[in-house]
Every structure is written in C-alpha cells, then in structure tokens.
XYZ file of C-alpha atoms in Angstrom:
494
model
C 3.546 -22.746 -8.931
C 5.938 -19.942 -8.175
C 5.703 -16.991 -5.843
C 6.109 -13.405 -7.020
C 9.693 -12.433 -7.736
C 11.490 -10.625 -4.918
C 12.276 -6.964 -5.156
C 15.364 -6.258 -7.277
C 18.649 -5.495 -5.534
C 19.616 -2.776 -8.017
C 17.823 0.158 -9.558
C 15.705 2.818 -7.852
C 14.990 0.691 -4.767
C 18.712 0.396 -3.986
C 20.558 3.346 -5.530
C 24.313 3.780 -5.233
C 25.411 7.010 -3.569
C 28.662 8.619 -4.784
C 30.467 11.887 -3.994
C 29.885 14.799 -6.321
C 32.255 14.595 -9.314
C 31.687 17.300 -11.858
C 33.847 15.598 -14.502
C 32.032 12.256 -14.223
C 28.769 13.827 -15.400
C 30.012 14.276 -18.968
C 31.090 10.634 -19.204
C 27.849 9.122 -17.895
C 25.840 7.228 -20.499
C 22.095 6.744 -20.283
C 19.961 9.162 -18.307
C 21.209 12.226 -16.406
C 18.952 14.235 -14.079
C 19.637 17.817 -13.009
C 17.514 20.392 -11.210
C 16.825 24.022 -11.989
C 14.285 26.756 -11.414
C 13.351 29.590 -13.746
C 13.605 32.134 -10.928
C 17.177 31.411 -9.819
C 20.591 30.570 -11.205
C 21.534 27.096 -12.362
C 22.931 24.737 -9.700
C 26.473 23.457 -10.196
C 25.619 20.220 -12.043
C 23.194 22.005 -14.359
C 25.816 24.690 -15.059
C 28.354 22.032 -16.006
C 25.966 20.359 -18.425
C 24.900 23.726 -19.803
C 28.519 24.525 -20.622
C 29.136 21.127 -22.243
C 25.960 21.392 -24.320
C 26.668 24.984 -25.393
C 23.780 26.526 -23.482
C 21.085 23.893 -24.089
C 20.082 23.750 -20.422
C 19.856 27.519 -19.947
C 17.785 27.828 -23.129
C 15.441 25.093 -21.908
C 15.055 26.750 -18.495
C 14.321 30.120 -20.151
C 11.664 28.604 -22.420
C 7.916 29.026 -22.119
C 7.563 25.246 -21.838
C 9.732 25.180 -18.708
C 7.920 28.178 -17.240
C 4.630 26.333 -17.705
C 5.818 23.373 -15.640
C 4.594 22.924 -12.081
C 7.233 22.466 -9.410
C 8.459 18.908 -9.843
C 7.713 18.762 -13.573
C 10.463 18.103 -16.110
C 11.714 18.678 -19.662
C 13.907 16.142 -21.461
C 16.786 16.956 -23.826
C 17.490 13.946 -26.040
C 20.966 13.073 -27.382
C 22.569 16.333 -26.208
C 25.785 17.433 -27.903
C 28.854 17.333 -25.658
C 27.677 14.484 -23.413
C 27.744 10.704 -23.502
C 24.212 10.681 -22.078
C 21.285 9.652 -24.248
C 19.106 12.212 -22.496
C 19.201 14.919 -19.859
C 16.118 15.440 -17.736
C 15.828 18.969 -16.358
C 13.504 18.967 -13.341
C 11.965 22.217 -12.170
C 12.552 22.406 -8.431
C 13.096 25.399 -6.157
C 16.060 25.300 -3.776
C 13.677 25.196 -0.795
C 10.973 22.998 -2.280
C 8.130 21.666 -0.144
C 7.456 17.954 0.322
C 4.736 17.836 -2.328
C 7.083 19.359 -4.921
C 9.873 16.961 -3.970
C 7.488 14.045 -4.407
C 6.402 15.359 -7.808
C 10.038 15.683 -8.833
C 10.683 12.098 -7.796
C 7.646 10.873 -9.694
C 8.807 12.711 -12.831
C 12.205 11.033 -12.564
C 10.800 7.592 -11.766
C 8.391 7.718 -14.695
C 11.250 8.505 -17.093
C 13.626 5.774 -15.888
C 14.387 2.859 -18.186
C 16.876 0.067 -18.589
C 19.833 2.410 -19.166
C 21.809 3.630 -16.127
C 20.601 6.818 -14.492
C 22.595 9.518 -12.713
C 20.713 11.887 -10.410
C 22.747 14.988 -9.610
C 21.017 15.680 -6.307
C 20.941 19.332 -5.380
C 17.600 18.895 -3.569
C 17.766 19.513 0.168
C 15.182 16.884 1.201
C 16.525 13.872 -0.647
C 14.516 11.100 1.126
C 11.122 12.338 -0.090
C 12.332 12.675 -3.654
C 14.149 9.332 -3.829
C 11.224 7.520 -2.258
C 8.968 8.931 -4.961
C 11.452 7.850 -7.641
C 11.346 4.300 -6.316
C 7.555 4.284 -5.908
C 6.923 5.378 -9.491
C 9.556 3.108 -11.037
C 7.658 -0.163 -10.721
C 6.593 -2.873 -13.140
C 5.254 -6.343 -12.297
C 6.946 -8.977 -14.455
C 6.781 -12.111 -12.297
C 4.417 -13.870 -14.713
C 6.322 -13.047 -17.923
C 7.857 -16.054 -19.704
C 11.090 -14.116 -20.155
C 11.224 -11.464 -17.426
C 13.894 -8.825 -17.865
C 15.248 -6.231 -15.445
C 12.793 -3.374 -15.251
C 15.245 -0.578 -14.590
C 18.953 -0.027 -14.895
C 21.171 0.989 -11.975
C 20.561 4.364 -10.378
C 23.415 6.457 -9.042
C 22.843 9.483 -6.833
C 25.626 12.079 -6.808
C 25.822 14.027 -3.548
C 27.865 16.912 -2.243
C 27.132 15.802 1.322
C 27.448 12.017 1.640
C 25.842 12.142 5.094
C 22.527 12.603 3.293
C 22.721 9.044 1.969
C 22.107 7.468 5.389
C 18.988 9.600 5.823
C 17.408 7.871 2.818
C 17.409 4.374 4.358
C 13.952 4.578 5.965
C 12.390 6.159 2.883
C 13.732 3.441 0.597
C 12.708 0.700 3.045
C 9.170 2.068 2.844
C 9.325 1.997 -0.934
C 10.402 -1.657 -0.810
C 7.425 -2.391 1.433
C 5.068 -0.702 -1.036
C 6.587 -2.750 -3.874
C 5.995 -5.913 -1.832
C 2.345 -4.927 -1.382
C 1.994 -4.316 -5.125
C 3.656 -7.637 -5.948
C 1.187 -9.461 -3.703
C -1.864 -7.672 -5.100
C -0.730 -8.229 -8.698
C -0.030 -11.943 -8.211
C -2.655 -14.259 -9.759
C -4.756 -16.422 -7.469
C -3.326 -19.707 -8.760
C 0.140 -18.481 -7.756
C -0.599 -16.665 -4.502
C -2.938 -18.994 -2.629
C -3.847 -19.000 1.039
C -1.077 -21.543 1.573
C 1.680 -19.847 -0.437
C 0.802 -16.463 1.084
C 1.015 -17.957 4.572
C 4.402 -19.456 3.671
C 5.650 -16.117 2.448
C 4.467 -14.489 5.672
C 6.236 -17.166 7.727
C 9.471 -16.363 5.899
C 9.262 -12.814 7.275
C 10.420 -14.116 10.652
C 13.909 -13.508 9.250
C 13.199 -9.766 9.643
C 12.609 -10.151 13.380
C 8.829 -10.452 13.201
C 7.093 -13.017 15.350
C 4.798 -14.958 12.998
C 2.009 -17.398 13.807
C -0.251 -19.196 11.317
C -3.586 -20.514 12.613
C -4.981 -23.401 10.545
C -8.610 -24.422 10.042
C -8.615 -26.724 13.081
C -7.438 -23.799 15.208
C -10.109 -21.529 13.742
C -12.846 -24.105 14.429
C -11.625 -24.470 18.007
C -11.579 -20.701 18.522
C -15.030 -20.250 16.972
C -14.190 -18.135 13.888
C -17.175 -19.632 12.096
C -18.092 -16.545 10.051
C -14.632 -16.526 8.483
C -14.680 -20.284 7.940
C -18.095 -20.087 6.280
C -16.638 -17.849 3.560
C -13.899 -20.321 2.660
C -15.825 -23.583 3.020
C -16.529 -23.774 -0.723
C -12.839 -23.651 -1.654
C -10.154 -26.310 -1.774
C -7.724 -23.703 -0.404
C -7.711 -23.940 3.400
C -8.627 -20.831 5.350
C -5.860 -19.457 7.561
C -5.270 -16.616 9.996
C -1.755 -15.172 9.865
C -0.446 -13.062 12.741
C 2.653 -10.874 12.442
C 3.922 -9.137 15.576
C 6.532 -6.396 15.725
C 7.217 -5.570 19.352
C 9.507 -2.584 19.248
C 7.966 -1.074 22.383
C 6.102 -2.085 25.501
C 2.438 -1.577 26.295
C -0.723 -2.519 24.457
C -0.253 -2.926 20.692
C -1.871 -1.224 17.762
C -3.759 -3.896 15.789
C -3.843 -3.751 11.985
C -6.359 -6.159 10.438
C -6.369 -6.960 6.723
C -8.968 -8.682 4.573
C -7.256 -11.464 2.629
C -9.780 -12.920 0.179
C -7.324 -14.421 -2.288
C -9.972 -14.645 -4.998
C -13.604 -13.592 -4.850
C -16.061 -15.134 -7.265
C -18.914 -13.860 -5.131
C -19.664 -17.430 -4.133
C -23.203 -18.636 -4.859
C -24.126 -14.954 -5.376
C -21.676 -15.051 -8.257
C -20.208 -11.898 -9.749
C -20.550 -10.978 -13.448
C -17.850 -12.573 -15.598
C -16.680 -9.225 -16.991
C -13.939 -7.914 -14.745
C -13.900 -10.914 -12.413
C -10.231 -11.480 -13.218
C -9.431 -8.408 -11.114
C -10.754 -10.131 -7.998
C -7.230 -11.376 -7.381
C -6.894 -7.971 -5.672
C -9.501 -8.762 -3.016
C -6.653 -9.522 -0.639
C -5.429 -5.919 -0.894
C -6.020 -5.204 2.791
C -3.892 -8.198 3.763
C -1.175 -7.121 1.316
C -1.016 -3.624 2.834
C -0.847 -5.125 6.331
C 2.036 -7.404 5.359
C 3.867 -4.594 3.553
C 3.473 -2.331 6.588
C 4.814 -4.999 8.937
C 7.878 -5.424 6.712
C 8.448 -1.659 6.786
C 8.211 -1.520 10.588
C 10.638 -4.404 10.967
C 13.137 -3.016 8.446
C 13.296 0.374 10.115
C 13.182 -1.124 13.630
C 10.167 0.976 14.575
C 9.854 1.853 18.258
C 6.249 0.677 18.290
C 4.226 -2.356 19.321
C 2.128 -3.397 16.333
C 0.355 -6.652 15.578
C -0.899 -7.390 12.066
C -3.604 -9.988 11.478
C -4.738 -11.181 8.051
C -7.613 -13.546 7.396
C -6.772 -15.632 4.322
C -9.688 -17.283 2.517
C -10.978 -17.956 -0.990
C -14.641 -17.374 -1.870
C -15.733 -20.010 -4.390
C -19.091 -21.532 -5.516
C -19.223 -25.221 -4.641
C -21.546 -27.850 -3.208
C -20.081 -27.020 0.199
C -20.298 -23.234 -0.182
C -22.466 -21.126 2.097
C -25.837 -20.098 0.668
C -27.949 -16.960 0.833
C -30.250 -17.519 3.778
C -27.699 -19.405 5.891
C -27.220 -18.253 9.474
C -23.717 -18.351 10.945
C -22.491 -17.759 14.498
C -19.534 -15.380 14.717
C -16.706 -15.677 17.235
C -18.330 -12.866 19.195
C -21.550 -14.899 19.338
C -23.699 -12.716 17.089
C -25.817 -14.676 14.623
C -25.315 -13.450 11.048
C -27.893 -14.011 8.314
C -26.144 -14.395 4.968
C -28.119 -12.309 2.496
C -25.428 -12.160 -0.160
C -22.407 -14.472 -0.287
C -20.562 -11.709 -2.151
C -20.633 -9.646 1.063
C -17.975 -11.996 2.391
C -15.153 -9.670 3.415
C -17.070 -8.220 6.333
C -17.672 -11.750 7.680
C -13.948 -12.470 7.588
C -13.190 -9.162 9.273
C -15.905 -9.630 11.904
C -14.155 -12.679 13.317
C -10.589 -11.414 12.909
C -11.453 -8.081 14.523
C -13.004 -9.834 17.496
C -10.088 -12.260 17.792
C -7.585 -9.373 17.671
C -9.333 -7.571 20.521
C -9.978 -10.710 22.550
C -6.367 -11.890 22.420
C -4.282 -8.701 22.263
C -6.450 -6.038 23.983
C -5.071 -3.419 21.585
C -4.967 0.296 22.282
C -6.578 0.858 18.854
C -7.668 -1.175 15.826
C -7.404 -0.271 12.144
C -8.749 -2.553 9.429
C -8.209 -2.381 5.680
C -10.386 -4.059 3.103
C -11.340 -3.920 -0.544
C -14.814 -4.097 0.902
C -17.436 -2.454 -1.313
C -18.006 -1.305 -4.862
C -20.177 1.385 -3.291
C -17.103 3.269 -2.062
C -15.954 3.571 -5.685
C -19.309 5.116 -6.598
C -18.920 7.555 -3.709
C -15.231 8.485 -3.977
C -13.889 7.118 -7.252
C -10.291 5.932 -7.382
C -8.545 8.902 -5.773
C -9.543 8.443 -2.138
C -10.175 5.605 0.281
C -13.182 5.732 2.581
C -12.424 6.325 6.268
C -14.966 5.224 8.872
C -14.329 5.575 12.583
C -15.825 5.609 16.058
C -13.081 7.945 17.304
C -12.562 11.464 15.988
C -9.008 11.791 17.299
C -7.826 8.592 15.616
C -9.685 9.363 12.392
C -8.235 12.868 12.219
C -4.743 11.557 12.952
C -5.039 9.085 10.102
C -6.374 11.711 7.685
C -3.459 13.984 8.607
C -0.975 11.145 8.038
C -2.508 10.258 4.674
C -2.357 13.886 3.561
C 1.259 14.135 4.737
C 2.348 11.330 2.387
C 0.033 12.257 -0.471
C -2.404 9.332 -0.199
C -6.052 10.281 -0.697
C -8.585 9.563 2.067
C -11.998 10.927 3.007
C -14.070 10.598 6.202
C -17.425 8.878 5.725
C -20.350 8.820 8.162
C -21.513 6.194 10.612
C -24.698 6.294 12.643
C -27.289 4.179 14.402
C -29.858 5.117 11.779
C -28.096 2.850 9.280
C -28.538 -0.196 11.548
C -32.116 -0.681 10.425
C -30.822 -1.500 6.933
C -28.967 -4.552 8.272
C -31.490 -5.690 10.875
C -32.377 -9.345 10.322
C -35.826 -10.862 10.774
C -34.442 -14.233 11.857
C -30.948 -13.492 13.229
C -29.069 -10.673 14.949
C -27.795 -8.971 11.814
C -27.736 -9.316 8.026
C -24.443 -9.296 6.166
C -25.842 -6.922 3.543
C -28.338 -4.094 3.500
C -28.510 -3.867 -0.271
C -27.427 -0.978 -2.483
C -28.489 2.091 -0.397
C -25.505 3.403 1.608
C -23.670 0.179 0.794
C -20.231 1.182 2.061
C -21.726 2.715 5.205
C -23.829 -0.325 6.128
C -20.749 -2.506 5.611
C -18.818 -0.332 8.064
C -21.803 -0.291 10.407
C -21.769 -4.106 10.324
C -18.075 -4.145 11.268
C -18.643 -1.725 14.138
C -20.778 -4.393 15.862
C -17.557 -6.349 16.310
C -15.599 -3.526 17.941
C -15.642 -3.587 21.725
C -16.871 -0.490 23.604
C -14.230 2.211 24.094
C -11.832 0.653 21.556
C -10.702 3.329 19.072
C -11.262 1.941 15.577
C -10.802 3.014 11.966
C -12.114 1.074 8.974
C -10.479 1.825 5.621
C -12.437 0.786 2.537
C -9.711 0.633 -0.110
C -11.712 -0.921 -2.952
C -11.233 2.147 -5.146
C -7.545 2.764 -4.501
C -5.930 -0.674 -4.251
C -5.916 -1.333 -8.005
C -6.371 1.393 -10.617
C -6.714 1.414 -14.402
C -4.684 4.623 -14.735
C -1.643 6.053 -13.002
C -2.321 6.825 -9.346
C -0.580 9.284 -7.039
C 2.563 7.184 -6.575
C 2.256 4.345 -9.050
C 1.731 3.291 -12.638
C -1.629 1.671 -13.363
C -2.292 -1.564 -11.504
C -1.681 -2.282 -7.836
C -0.917 0.942 -5.978
C 0.186 -0.224 -2.522
C -2.033 2.523 -1.070
C -1.976 2.594 2.720
C 1.549 1.473 3.603
C 2.862 5.054 3.596
C -0.112 6.510 5.460
C -0.156 3.862 8.181
C 3.593 4.146 8.684
C 3.233 7.925 9.005
C 0.410 7.458 11.535
C 2.494 5.058 13.605
C 5.460 7.450 13.600
C 3.238 10.323 14.756
C 0.927 8.603 17.236
C 2.133 5.131 18.268
C 5.933 5.276 18.419
C 7.970 5.762 21.588
C 10.600 8.456 21.643
C-alpha cells in the first residue's frame, strides 16, 4: 500500500516570483496571462503584447465577447503572431477589483493551466487572493495512476513590486492545506486506512504540531464505546487522533472531524450503486487535518485542538446490529436503529472527550453526516447548525468572505421526539423526516451547557460530480478556508 503523493514542489502551489521584465514576455513559451478591462487603457504588459501581436489584444478587449465577460472571466488567443507563447490569456479585471473578482480571475487562470510553463504578468493589486484561487483550481489527483505525470508546469509571476511576493505566503499555504484535504478525501480506502491515516497525522509533528494517537485499548479505558461500536465489525482498528497547535494561551477552540474511512452502512448496508464514493466519509477528518496544517504553516496566533475519530463501518459477524444499545462516554444509552447512522455515534464520543479533556472555549464539528442535507441544500452549501447565534453568524460571515457556501439550519426541542427511544435514552436515527436536523439534534445532546457549538454537515460539498466554487469535480476541500478565516477573525490573538 502507498499513501497519497505529497503536494508538488513546483507549479501553482509554489510559483516563482520575478521582477517585471517587459522584454522577457516575448520570449516566454507556453502560457502567458495578462489583465485588461474594457473601460480603461491596457496595462503595461498587455500593451507590450498588443504591440508584438499587431493589435490582437486591443481588438480582443474591444470585442463583444470580451464585453460579455464577467469580471474575472477570460479570452484566450492561441498561437499569437510575434510571441513564442502558445497562447495568451486575457483576463478581464478592473484595476481596483473586489475579492470575488480576484478569485474569479484566479479560477479562470487555474482552469486554463497545463503542463507548459505559465507566466502571469501580475498587475492585480490584491495578488494573494488571485494566486490562491489559481492554486485551488489547478488540482488533479493522480496518486493512483500507474504512470503519474506532473499535473502542471512551472508558474512564474512577474511583479513590479517584489514586496508583494512575501504577502502571498499565507494564501499559498492555505491552498496547500486544501490540496492535502482533497488528497485525503480522494484516496481509496485500501490505501488510506485508519492506521495509515494515523501515521500520516503523526508525521505532522514535523510542522510543530503536538500529535497524540489513542488506540483501541485507550478508547475502551476512556469509555468511548459508541465510537468503538461503529468500528467493531472491521479489521481496521479504531483510533482517535489529536492534533494540537498552541500558538496562544487560554482555552482552545476544538475542531472535531468525522473520520469514517469507508462506510458500507454496516448491517444496514447501503445500495451498491455509488458505494464506491463512501471513501469520502472521512471528509470531516480530512478538513480538520488540512486546517491544522494551515495553522501550523502560518504560525497562527491561536490555540486550536483538532480531534478526528478514525473508524471503518463494515458488515461482519462482530458488527453492531440494529436494536443494539450502547453506552456513550457521556453515559447516555443509545439505541442503534440504523447502523448506517454511524457518524453521529463517532462524533458523540469524540465531542464529549474533547470537552471533558480540553474544556474548549467553543467546539466546531464537521461531518459528511446525512444524505438529507443534500436534499435540502444540494451541493452548493453546507448545513450549519448551532446553539450559539454569535458563533454561527461569525462562521457564516467567514464562509461568505472566502466564497464557500453555507446555510443556517434550524434546531429545536420539538425534533427530540423523533429520536426518543422506547428502551434507551435516545435513538441514533429518527428516520427520513428532518433527517439532517435530527442528526444535529442528536449531537447537541453531547454538547455541555453553555459551550458554544457549530455542527457543519458537509455531505453535499465534500465531493462533487461537477466543478465547485474552487475546485474541479471530485474532492473540494470545502471548509479549510472558512475555518481559517473564522479563526483569524474570532480566535486569534493580536
């Protein structure tokens, strides 16, 4: 078995920054990017290319096709006369573009990148947002190819002000963290097991993270029986991985991720069609790990602990059955109605453990928890459930700031009757009505009074069949950007 390939050291994740050289543009082979806007004169790089191509750029900018583009859209001139370049991409971008337009420009560039070298003649004022979007869109998972080849050629960014290069470090570190999350979600379950994932997490100590892996004996001793019940039908041992970045004093923010490495549904087995995508049921854990890498790489002035419960849900003679009753770490007795409602049982114990051990100032969990959230919100927005309006609103603001879709969903005591058990304290499923809400209502039982908490149901956004806001189809890495933005705004010192 092999683990997913590491992020490349060249290409859009690690561009080379060079001083502006007007003469070097003509000699560049491959892909050249310039910026222009129909309502203003051509910037210097675009003027140079326009002269070399005998007015091709100015004609393109004056065209109806260019006028129809949104800010951030692009036209491509193939094999232009007067240049060595195979193509020139003319991106429509105003001189004082907003963040959304800069992101769109970056996505247009990233989508067009290929194996040939690219030169971005950066006249944009807010370079980090644009370059981050370039790197986010330029992604392809090739770790399981028999003959993997480099996805993208080297990217060079030409700057008038070289001081801008240093300002891109955090943005590109975040992009690397998103790529890590995508790599983990895309990895097949026979490659990324509970054990190999735990090993990969342990290796992150090199970044300055404090890492601890709790094994099954530890989980039995601590009483995480609900989590253990999910994994008892698998040969892969259940584990709890803890990653701590202590860049500040005080109580930490706890991020909890569901890490079901593969979900058959257990005895309540899923339909065969589409089951291969259940390798993504560890998406919450992948986002948590990606976020912790981002915090460590940028030396965040925050105290954050990430906890991921790693299990595999398999049908077996040892597997839990519908009708079983399991005691959680909290002490609540859970009646198992459906063994495919397993993620909430993992989270119940990990949430309680996180609060019991770390006494966090707030808790946020992420999970590919319910198909019901896809029915409610589709694949554009994650479901946001919370017991605290201030924290929920702060997260929604952060998600909007980075362009990741999220929508507040209701909670309420009236939904508790749907998960009331006749023989135990609570059922792990209330059936189809309000399925994502009753799942969140179940999790809320394991949040201590007065602890601010947000539950993110990412089942619809973690893996998509079409291009998403920042990514080609497949694993999106949704959540790393939004959580990092929330931590910067609400949980970082200074």
